[in-house]
């Protein structure tokens, strides 16, 4: 059974890194312990700095020595002690440090950065949900404006219909335009209330090109945020 990690971290004076070696001379990979003690226990940020002190930077500027085990060990100890918030902070730091100190390809670094800045690797998935709601509300307001400025036209078959359907007025023989439903069709993936089947941007109107572009952008953002939401809730974002 692993023993307790007991060291001293002074708040003042010359002590640095809890008397542990620094500058790439420390090796923590495989080091296990069952708890943390000491007369002046380190904070979470000090412990993270302690883990990072084992990395060394080569002549090319690249870092070497990254290992996930020290982070996982530290997070486990905090979680077992009931400090779940600190454990999440450590788990997030592990994935962020992988981008800085690990040997990742460019596309992997880009994916890591995206998960960090959006849903914190699945530990703050609510960010994606909030973003999706924000995009929906913004596009809903824009759809109401477009409705009253001639930027929405029928997308379905209007042959033989007189007068031609307009977004501001309901007709008995053509589906009405509802901004809330149209925003759902454009922003929320998979869900289809058939508003976008019957109405679309009027690219020939003044600023019609801008409205069409905004529609495509909202669709792209909707898919991206929904994907992040699923990745966060299913745990896929944490598999780094």
mmCIF file of N, CA and C in Angstrom, residues 95-203:
data_model
loop_
_atom_site.group_PDB
_atom_site.id
_atom_site.type_symbol
_atom_site.label_atom_id
_atom_site.label_comp_id
_atom_site.label_asym_id
_atom_site.label_seq_id
_atom_site.Cartn_x
_atom_site.Cartn_y
_atom_site.Cartn_z
ATOM 1 N N UNK A 95 -4.286 17.717 -19.213
ATOM 2 C CA UNK A 95 -4.556 17.757 -20.643
ATOM 3 C C UNK A 95 -3.989 19.018 -21.292
ATOM 4 N N UNK A 96 -4.033 20.132 -20.563
ATOM 5 C CA UNK A 96 -3.437 21.361 -21.092
ATOM 6 C C UNK A 96 -1.914 21.237 -21.164
ATOM 7 N N UNK A 97 -1.316 20.600 -20.162
ATOM 8 C CA UNK A 97 0.136 20.419 -20.163
ATOM 9 C C UNK A 97 0.578 19.443 -21.246
ATOM 10 N N UNK A 98 -0.296 18.533 -21.618
ATOM 11 C CA UNK A 98 0.023 17.634 -22.728
ATOM 12 C C UNK A 98 0.281 18.438 -23.993
ATOM 13 N N UNK A 99 -0.500 19.499 -24.187
ATOM 14 C CA UNK A 99 -0.311 20.345 -25.361
ATOM 15 C C UNK A 99 1.016 21.101 -25.287
ATOM 16 N N UNK A 100 1.400 21.534 -24.104
ATOM 17 C CA UNK A 100 2.623 22.327 -23.962
ATOM 18 C C UNK A 100 3.881 21.462 -23.903
ATOM 19 N N UNK A 101 3.809 20.383 -23.142
ATOM 20 C CA UNK A 101 5.015 19.589 -22.890
ATOM 21 C C UNK A 101 5.050 18.260 -23.648
ATOM 22 N N UNK A 102 3.912 17.822 -24.155
ATOM 23 C CA UNK A 102 3.858 16.524 -24.815
ATOM 24 C C UNK A 102 4.282 16.582 -26.271
ATOM 25 N N UNK A 103 4.459 15.430 -26.835
ATOM 26 C CA UNK A 103 4.880 15.311 -28.236
ATOM 27 C C UNK A 103 3.644 15.089 -29.103
ATOM 28 N N UNK A 104 2.978 16.177 -29.447
ATOM 29 C CA UNK A 104 1.751 16.107 -30.233
ATOM 30 C C UNK A 104 1.975 16.665 -31.627
ATOM 31 N N UNK A 105 1.263 16.089 -32.579
ATOM 32 C CA UNK A 105 1.266 16.647 -33.927
ATOM 33 C C UNK A 105 0.456 17.945 -33.924
ATOM 34 N N UNK A 106 0.586 18.721 -34.972
ATOM 35 C CA UNK A 106 -0.093 20.021 -35.018
ATOM 36 C C UNK A 106 -1.603 19.892 -34.919
ATOM 37 N N UNK A 107 -2.164 18.918 -35.616
ATOM 38 C CA UNK A 107 -3.619 18.770 -35.572
ATOM 39 C C UNK A 107 -4.078 18.328 -34.187
ATOM 40 N N UNK A 108 -3.231 17.549 -33.493
ATOM 41 C CA UNK A 108 -3.566 17.139 -32.132
ATOM 42 C C UNK A 108 -3.504 18.322 -31.172
ATOM 43 N N UNK A 109 -2.530 19.189 -31.374
ATOM 44 C CA UNK A 109 -2.447 20.395 -30.550
ATOM 45 C C UNK A 109 -3.657 21.294 -30.789
ATOM 46 N N UNK A 110 -4.076 21.377 -32.053
ATOM 47 C CA UNK A 110 -5.238 22.205 -32.379
ATOM 48 C C UNK A 110 -6.500 21.652 -31.716
ATOM 49 N N UNK A 111 -6.676 20.338 -31.778
ATOM 50 C CA UNK A 111 -7.844 19.717 -31.149
ATOM 51 C C UNK A 111 -7.796 19.888 -29.635
ATOM 52 N N UNK A 112 -6.608 19.738 -29.068
ATOM 53 C CA UNK A 112 -6.433 19.916 -27.627
ATOM 54 C C UNK A 112 -6.778 21.346 -27.221
ATOM 55 N N UNK A 113 -6.291 22.305 -27.991
ATOM 56 C CA UNK A 113 -6.568 23.726 -27.704
ATOM 57 C C UNK A 113 -8.068 24.006 -27.773
ATOM 58 N N UNK A 114 -8.742 23.448 -28.779
ATOM 59 C CA UNK A 114 -10.179 23.667 -28.932
ATOM 60 C C UNK A 114 -10.950 23.127 -27.730
ATOM 61 N N UNK A 115 -10.608 21.923 -27.297
ATOM 62 C CA UNK A 115 -11.294 21.331 -26.146
ATOM 63 C C UNK A 115 -10.996 22.112 -24.867
ATOM 64 N N UNK A 116 -9.802 22.668 -24.782
ATOM 65 C CA UNK A 116 -9.421 23.457 -23.610
ATOM 66 C C UNK A 116 -10.226 24.753 -23.545
ATOM 67 N N UNK A 117 -10.290 25.459 -24.647
ATOM 68 C CA UNK A 117 -10.922 26.775 -24.655
ATOM 69 C C UNK A 117 -12.447 26.717 -24.695
ATOM 70 N N UNK A 118 -13.001 25.561 -24.999
ATOM 71 C CA UNK A 118 -14.460 25.462 -25.075
ATOM 72 C C UNK A 118 -15.043 24.760 -23.848
ATOM 73 N N UNK A 119 -14.840 23.462 -23.736
ATOM 74 C CA UNK A 119 -15.505 22.701 -22.664
ATOM 75 C C UNK A 119 -14.526 22.161 -21.629
ATOM 76 N N UNK A 120 -13.296 22.671 -21.628
ATOM 77 C CA UNK A 120 -12.301 22.222 -20.648
ATOM 78 C C UNK A 120 -12.225 20.694 -20.593
ATOM 79 N N UNK A 121 -12.117 20.113 -21.784
ATOM 80 C CA UNK A 121 -11.934 18.663 -21.913
ATOM 81 C C UNK A 121 -13.096 17.859 -21.325
ATOM 82 N N UNK A 122 -14.286 18.434 -21.333
ATOM 83 C CA UNK A 122 -15.452 17.722 -20.836
ATOM 84 C C UNK A 122 -15.746 17.955 -19.372
ATOM 85 N N UNK A 123 -14.922 18.726 -18.692
ATOM 86 C CA UNK A 123 -15.156 19.010 -17.275
ATOM 87 C C UNK A 123 -16.054 20.236 -17.089
ATOM 88 N N UNK A 124 -16.267 20.990 -18.158
ATOM 89 C CA UNK A 124 -17.180 22.135 -18.118
ATOM 90 C C UNK A 124 -18.040 22.115 -19.384
ATOM 91 N N UNK A 125 -18.751 21.011 -19.556
ATOM 92 C CA UNK A 125 -19.556 20.822 -20.762
ATOM 93 C C UNK A 125 -20.659 21.861 -20.883
ATOM 94 N N UNK A 126 -21.067 22.437 -19.764
ATOM 95 C CA UNK A 126 -22.120 23.453 -19.790
ATOM 96 C C UNK A 126 -21.763 24.611 -20.713
ATOM 97 N N UNK A 127 -20.469 24.812 -20.955
ATOM 98 C CA UNK A 127 -20.065 25.904 -21.849
ATOM 99 C C UNK A 127 -20.618 25.700 -23.256
ATOM 100 N N UNK A 128 -20.581 24.459 -23.738
ATOM 101 C CA UNK A 128 -21.104 24.171 -25.075
ATOM 102 C C UNK A 128 -22.610 24.369 -25.109
ATOM 103 N N UNK A 129 -23.302 23.929 -24.049
ATOM 104 C CA UNK A 129 -24.754 24.110 -23.980
ATOM 105 C C UNK A 129 -25.108 25.593 -23.955
ATOM 106 N N UNK A 130 -24.367 26.361 -23.156
ATOM 107 C CA UNK A 130 -24.622 27.802 -23.083
ATOM 108 C C UNK A 130 -24.341 28.470 -24.425
ATOM 109 N N UNK A 131 -23.285 28.026 -25.093
ATOM 110 C CA UNK A 131 -22.962 28.582 -26.403
ATOM 111 C C UNK A 131 -24.037 28.281 -27.427
ATOM 112 N N UNK A 132 -24.580 27.060 -27.378
ATOM 113 C CA UNK A 132 -25.630 26.675 -28.319
ATOM 114 C C UNK A 132 -26.892 27.508 -28.089
ATOM 115 N N UNK A 133 -27.233 27.720 -26.831
ATOM 116 C CA UNK A 133 -28.398 28.555 -26.504
ATOM 117 C C UNK A 133 -28.166 29.987 -26.975
ATOM 118 N N UNK A 134 -26.948 30.492 -26.766
ATOM 119 C CA UNK A 134 -26.634 31.865 -27.171
ATOM 120 C C UNK A 134 -26.746 32.030 -28.689
ATOM 121 N N UNK A 135 -26.212 31.069 -29.439
ATOM 122 C CA UNK A 135 -26.299 31.143 -30.901
ATOM 123 C C UNK A 135 -27.759 31.094 -31.343
ATOM 124 N N UNK A 136 -28.545 30.228 -30.695
ATOM 125 C CA UNK A 136 -29.965 30.129 -31.049
ATOM 126 C C UNK A 136 -30.690 31.454 -30.808
ATOM 127 N N UNK A 137 -30.478 32.055 -29.649
ATOM 128 C CA UNK A 137 -31.168 33.308 -29.315
ATOM 129 C C UNK A 137 -30.759 34.419 -30.276
ATOM 130 N N UNK A 138 -29.469 34.514 -30.559
ATOM 131 C CA UNK A 138 -28.991 35.549 -31.484
ATOM 132 C C UNK A 138 -29.596 35.352 -32.868
ATOM 133 N N UNK A 139 -29.617 34.099 -33.324
ATOM 134 C CA UNK A 139 -30.163 33.843 -34.659
ATOM 135 C C UNK A 139 -31.674 34.036 -34.683
ATOM 136 N N UNK A 140 -32.337 33.752 -33.572
ATOM 137 C CA UNK A 140 -33.780 33.989 -33.489
ATOM 138 C C UNK A 140 -34.087 35.472 -33.667
ATOM 139 N N UNK A 141 -33.350 36.312 -32.966
ATOM 140 C CA UNK A 141 -33.540 37.764 -33.102
ATOM 141 C C UNK A 141 -33.257 38.200 -34.535
ATOM 142 N N UNK A 142 -32.180 37.660 -35.115
ATOM 143 C CA UNK A 142 -31.838 38.005 -36.497
ATOM 144 C C UNK A 142 -32.920 37.539 -37.465
ATOM 145 N N UNK A 143 -33.546 36.401 -37.175
ATOM 146 C CA UNK A 143 -34.610 35.884 -38.046
ATOM 147 C C UNK A 143 -35.839 36.783 -38.015
ATOM 148 N N UNK A 144 -36.148 37.322 -36.853
ATOM 149 C CA UNK A 144 -37.271 38.261 -36.750
ATOM 150 C C UNK A 144 -36.990 39.511 -37.578
ATOM 151 N N UNK A 145 -35.760 39.991 -37.491
ATOM 152 C CA UNK A 145 -35.379 41.170 -38.283
ATOM 153 C C UNK A 145 -35.454 40.851 -39.774
ATOM 154 N N UNK A 146 -34.927 39.680 -40.154
ATOM 155 C CA UNK A 146 -34.950 39.276 -41.563
ATOM 156 C C UNK A 146 -36.377 39.138 -42.076
ATOM 157 N N UNK A 147 -37.262 38.645 -41.226
ATOM 158 C CA UNK A 147 -38.666 38.467 -41.605
ATOM 159 C C UNK A 147 -39.302 39.783 -42.047
ATOM 160 N N UNK A 148 -38.944 40.859 -41.383
ATOM 161 C CA UNK A 148 -39.583 42.152 -41.639
ATOM 162 C C UNK A 148 -38.773 43.051 -42.568
ATOM 163 N N UNK A 149 -37.708 42.506 -43.152
ATOM 164 C CA UNK A 149 -36.903 43.308 -44.078
ATOM 165 C C UNK A 149 -36.721 42.607 -45.420
ATOM 166 N N UNK A 150 -37.639 41.731 -45.749
ATOM 167 C CA UNK A 150 -37.622 41.099 -47.064
ATOM 168 C C UNK A 150 -36.478 40.143 -47.298
ATOM 169 N N UNK A 151 -35.911 39.610 -46.233
ATOM 170 C CA UNK A 151 -34.764 38.721 -46.374
ATOM 171 C C UNK A 151 -35.144 37.247 -46.338
ATOM 172 N N UNK A 152 -36.434 36.958 -46.175
ATOM 173 C CA UNK A 152 -36.905 35.576 -46.186
ATOM 174 C C UNK A 152 -37.862 35.382 -47.359
ATOM 175 N N UNK A 153 -37.638 34.318 -48.122
ATOM 176 C CA UNK A 153 -38.509 34.010 -49.254
ATOM 177 C C UNK A 153 -38.900 32.533 -49.200
ATOM 178 N N UNK A 154 -39.994 32.165 -49.859
ATOM 179 C CA UNK A 154 -40.403 30.755 -49.869
ATOM 180 C C UNK A 154 -39.338 29.880 -50.527
ATOM 181 N N UNK A 155 -39.097 28.719 -49.948
ATOM 182 C CA UNK A 155 -38.133 27.769 -50.501
ATOM 183 C C UNK A 155 -38.835 26.564 -51.114
ATOM 184 N N UNK A 156 -40.139 26.444 -50.865
ATOM 185 C CA UNK A 156 -40.901 25.327 -51.405
ATOM 186 C C UNK A 156 -41.546 25.668 -52.734
ATOM 187 N N UNK A 157 -42.389 24.790 -53.206
ATOM 188 C CA UNK A 157 -43.073 24.973 -54.487
ATOM 189 C C UNK A 157 -44.217 25.972 -54.329
ATOM 190 N N UNK A 158 -44.119 27.075 -55.050
ATOM 191 C CA UNK A 158 -45.162 28.105 -54.962
ATOM 192 C C UNK A 158 -45.865 28.292 -56.305
ATOM 193 N N UNK A 159 -45.700 27.311 -57.183
ATOM 194 C CA UNK A 159 -46.339 27.396 -58.497
ATOM 195 C C UNK A 159 -47.859 27.492 -58.349
ATOM 196 N N UNK A 160 -48.423 28.473 -58.989
ATOM 197 C CA UNK A 160 -49.868 28.643 -58.972
ATOM 198 C C UNK A 160 -50.403 29.386 -57.768
ATOM 199 N N UNK A 161 -49.527 29.806 -56.876
ATOM 200 C CA UNK A 161 -49.993 30.525 -55.689
ATOM 201 C C UNK A 161 -50.037 32.021 -55.967
ATOM 202 N N UNK A 162 -51.164 32.605 -55.722
ATOM 203 C CA UNK A 162 -51.339 34.053 -55.898
ATOM 204 C C UNK A 162 -52.174 34.574 -54.733
ATOM 205 N N UNK A 163 -51.641 35.561 -54.019
ATOM 206 C CA UNK A 163 -50.319 36.171 -54.201
ATOM 207 C C UNK A 163 -49.201 35.248 -53.722
ATOM 208 N N UNK A 164 -47.976 35.623 -54.060
ATOM 209 C CA UNK A 164 -46.814 34.846 -53.626
ATOM 210 C C UNK A 164 -46.684 34.955 -52.106
ATOM 211 N N UNK A 165 -46.446 33.849 -51.408
ATOM 212 C CA UNK A 165 -46.319 33.895 -49.941
ATOM 213 C C UNK A 165 -45.191 34.816 -49.492
ATOM 214 N N UNK A 166 -45.432 35.525 -48.420
ATOM 215 C CA UNK A 166 -44.406 36.376 -47.818
ATOM 216 C C UNK A 166 -44.272 35.998 -46.346
ATOM 217 N N UNK A 167 -43.091 36.269 -45.794
ATOM 218 C CA UNK A 167 -42.788 35.824 -44.429
ATOM 219 C C UNK A 167 -43.581 36.572 -43.371
ATOM 220 N N UNK A 168 -44.105 37.731 -43.718
ATOM 221 C CA UNK A 168 -44.809 38.540 -42.717
ATOM 222 C C UNK A 168 -46.301 38.246 -42.641
ATOM 223 N N UNK A 169 -46.785 37.354 -43.514
ATOM 224 C CA UNK A 169 -48.228 37.101 -43.523
ATOM 225 C C UNK A 169 -48.496 35.623 -43.786
ATOM 226 N N UNK A 170 -49.389 35.041 -43.019
ATOM 227 C CA UNK A 170 -49.752 33.640 -43.208
ATOM 228 C C UNK A 170 -50.759 33.501 -44.351
ATOM 229 N N UNK A 171 -50.654 32.375 -45.061
ATOM 230 C CA UNK A 171 -51.600 32.054 -46.121
ATOM 231 C C UNK A 171 -52.173 30.667 -45.867
ATOM 232 N N UNK A 172 -53.356 30.450 -46.358
ATOM 233 C CA UNK A 172 -54.025 29.174 -46.104
ATOM 234 C C UNK A 172 -53.356 28.015 -46.833
ATOM 235 N N UNK A 173 -52.728 28.281 -47.987
ATOM 236 C CA UNK A 173 -52.186 27.198 -48.809
ATOM 237 C C UNK A 173 -50.655 27.135 -48.812
ATOM 238 N N UNK A 174 -50.008 27.785 -47.824
ATOM 239 C CA UNK A 174 -48.546 27.677 -47.711
ATOM 240 C C UNK A 174 -48.163 27.839 -46.236
ATOM 241 N N UNK A 175 -47.185 27.054 -45.760
ATOM 242 C CA UNK A 175 -46.811 27.129 -44.340
ATOM 243 C C UNK A 175 -46.353 28.527 -43.932
ATOM 244 N N UNK A 176 -46.794 28.963 -42.779
ATOM 245 C CA UNK A 176 -46.385 30.269 -42.250
ATOM 246 C C UNK A 176 -44.909 30.239 -41.856
ATOM 247 N N UNK A 177 -44.325 31.422 -41.827
ATOM 248 C CA UNK A 177 -42.944 31.540 -41.358
ATOM 249 C C UNK A 177 -42.950 31.837 -39.863
ATOM 250 N N UNK A 178 -42.236 31.001 -39.105
ATOM 251 C CA UNK A 178 -42.099 31.191 -37.663
ATOM 252 C C UNK A 178 -40.610 31.314 -37.326
ATOM 253 N N UNK A 179 -40.165 32.490 -36.906
ATOM 254 C CA UNK A 179 -38.734 32.680 -36.619
ATOM 255 C C UNK A 179 -38.167 31.676 -35.623
ATOM 256 N N UNK A 180 -38.930 31.339 -34.587
ATOM 257 C CA UNK A 180 -38.427 30.395 -33.581
ATOM 258 C C UNK A 180 -38.168 29.023 -34.199
ATOM 259 N N UNK A 181 -39.094 28.576 -35.036
ATOM 260 C CA UNK A 181 -38.916 27.286 -35.696
ATOM 261 C C UNK A 181 -37.795 27.313 -36.708
ATOM 262 N N UNK A 182 -37.687 28.419 -37.443
ATOM 263 C CA UNK A 182 -36.614 28.541 -38.429
ATOM 264 C C UNK A 182 -35.252 28.519 -37.738
ATOM 265 N N UNK A 183 -35.153 29.186 -36.588
ATOM 266 C CA UNK A 183 -33.896 29.192 -35.835
ATOM 267 C C UNK A 183 -33.544 27.788 -35.349
ATOM 268 N N UNK A 184 -34.547 27.012 -34.975
ATOM 269 C CA UNK A 184 -34.293 25.623 -34.565
ATOM 270 C C UNK A 184 -33.727 24.825 -35.734
ATOM 271 N N UNK A 185 -34.349 24.948 -36.894
ATOM 272 C CA UNK A 185 -33.892 24.199 -38.065
ATOM 273 C C UNK A 185 -32.461 24.562 -38.452
ATOM 274 N N UNK A 186 -32.125 25.835 -38.348
ATOM 275 C CA UNK A 186 -30.807 26.292 -38.785
ATOM 276 C C UNK A 186 -29.722 25.977 -37.761
ATOM 277 N N UNK A 187 -30.016 26.186 -36.481
ATOM 278 C CA UNK A 187 -28.976 26.110 -35.448
ATOM 279 C C UNK A 187 -28.862 24.731 -34.805
ATOM 280 N N UNK A 188 -29.991 24.099 -34.511
ATOM 281 C CA UNK A 188 -29.972 22.841 -33.756
ATOM 282 C C UNK A 188 -29.855 21.657 -34.718
ATOM 283 N N UNK A 189 -28.786 20.879 -34.640
ATOM 284 C CA UNK A 189 -28.625 19.741 -35.553
ATOM 285 C C UNK A 189 -29.693 18.667 -35.344
ATOM 286 N N UNK A 190 -29.985 17.966 -36.416
ATOM 287 C CA UNK A 190 -30.876 16.796 -36.450
ATOM 288 C C UNK A 190 -32.351 17.189 -36.295
ATOM 289 N N UNK A 191 -32.666 18.058 -35.338
ATOM 290 C CA UNK A 191 -34.062 18.462 -35.133
ATOM 291 C C UNK A 191 -34.567 19.190 -36.382
ATOM 292 N N UNK A 192 -35.746 18.789 -36.853
ATOM 293 C CA UNK A 192 -36.302 19.376 -38.070
ATOM 294 C C UNK A 192 -37.781 19.683 -37.866
ATOM 295 N N UNK A 193 -38.096 20.972 -37.841
ATOM 296 C CA UNK A 193 -39.507 21.375 -37.736
ATOM 297 C C UNK A 193 -40.021 21.890 -39.082
ATOM 298 N N UNK A 194 -39.216 21.685 -40.134
ATOM 299 C CA UNK A 194 -39.595 21.926 -41.532
ATOM 300 C C UNK A 194 -39.776 23.399 -41.896
ATOM 301 N N UNK A 195 -39.315 24.293 -41.052
ATOM 302 C CA UNK A 195 -39.339 25.703 -41.442
ATOM 303 C C UNK A 195 -38.310 25.984 -42.533
ATOM 304 N N UNK A 196 -37.121 25.400 -42.403
ATOM 305 C CA UNK A 196 -36.078 25.619 -43.402
ATOM 306 C C UNK A 196 -36.402 24.918 -44.716
ATOM 307 N N UNK A 197 -37.331 23.958 -44.693
ATOM 308 C CA UNK A 197 -37.765 23.324 -45.940
ATOM 309 C C UNK A 197 -38.652 24.262 -46.748
ATOM 310 N N UNK A 198 -39.315 25.168 -46.053
ATOM 311 C CA UNK A 198 -40.297 26.036 -46.712
ATOM 312 C C UNK A 198 -39.852 27.488 -46.854
ATOM 313 N N UNK A 199 -38.819 27.878 -46.097
ATOM 314 C CA UNK A 199 -38.353 29.262 -46.148
ATOM 315 C C UNK A 199 -36.829 29.296 -46.167
ATOM 316 N N UNK A 200 -36.284 30.307 -46.842
ATOM 317 C CA UNK A 200 -34.837 30.435 -46.921
ATOM 318 C C UNK A 200 -34.421 31.877 -47.139
ATOM 319 N N UNK A 201 -33.120 32.155 -47.077
ATOM 320 C CA UNK A 201 -32.621 33.525 -47.259
ATOM 321 C C UNK A 201 -32.856 34.034 -48.678
ATOM 322 N N UNK A 202 -33.172 35.296 -48.773
ATOM 323 C CA UNK A 202 -33.342 35.955 -50.066
ATOM 324 C C UNK A 202 -32.011 36.580 -50.459
ATOM 325 N N UNK A 203 -31.233 35.846 -51.225
ATOM 326 C CA UNK A 203 -29.908 36.318 -51.601
ATOM 327 C C UNK A 203 -29.908 37.495 -52.546
#
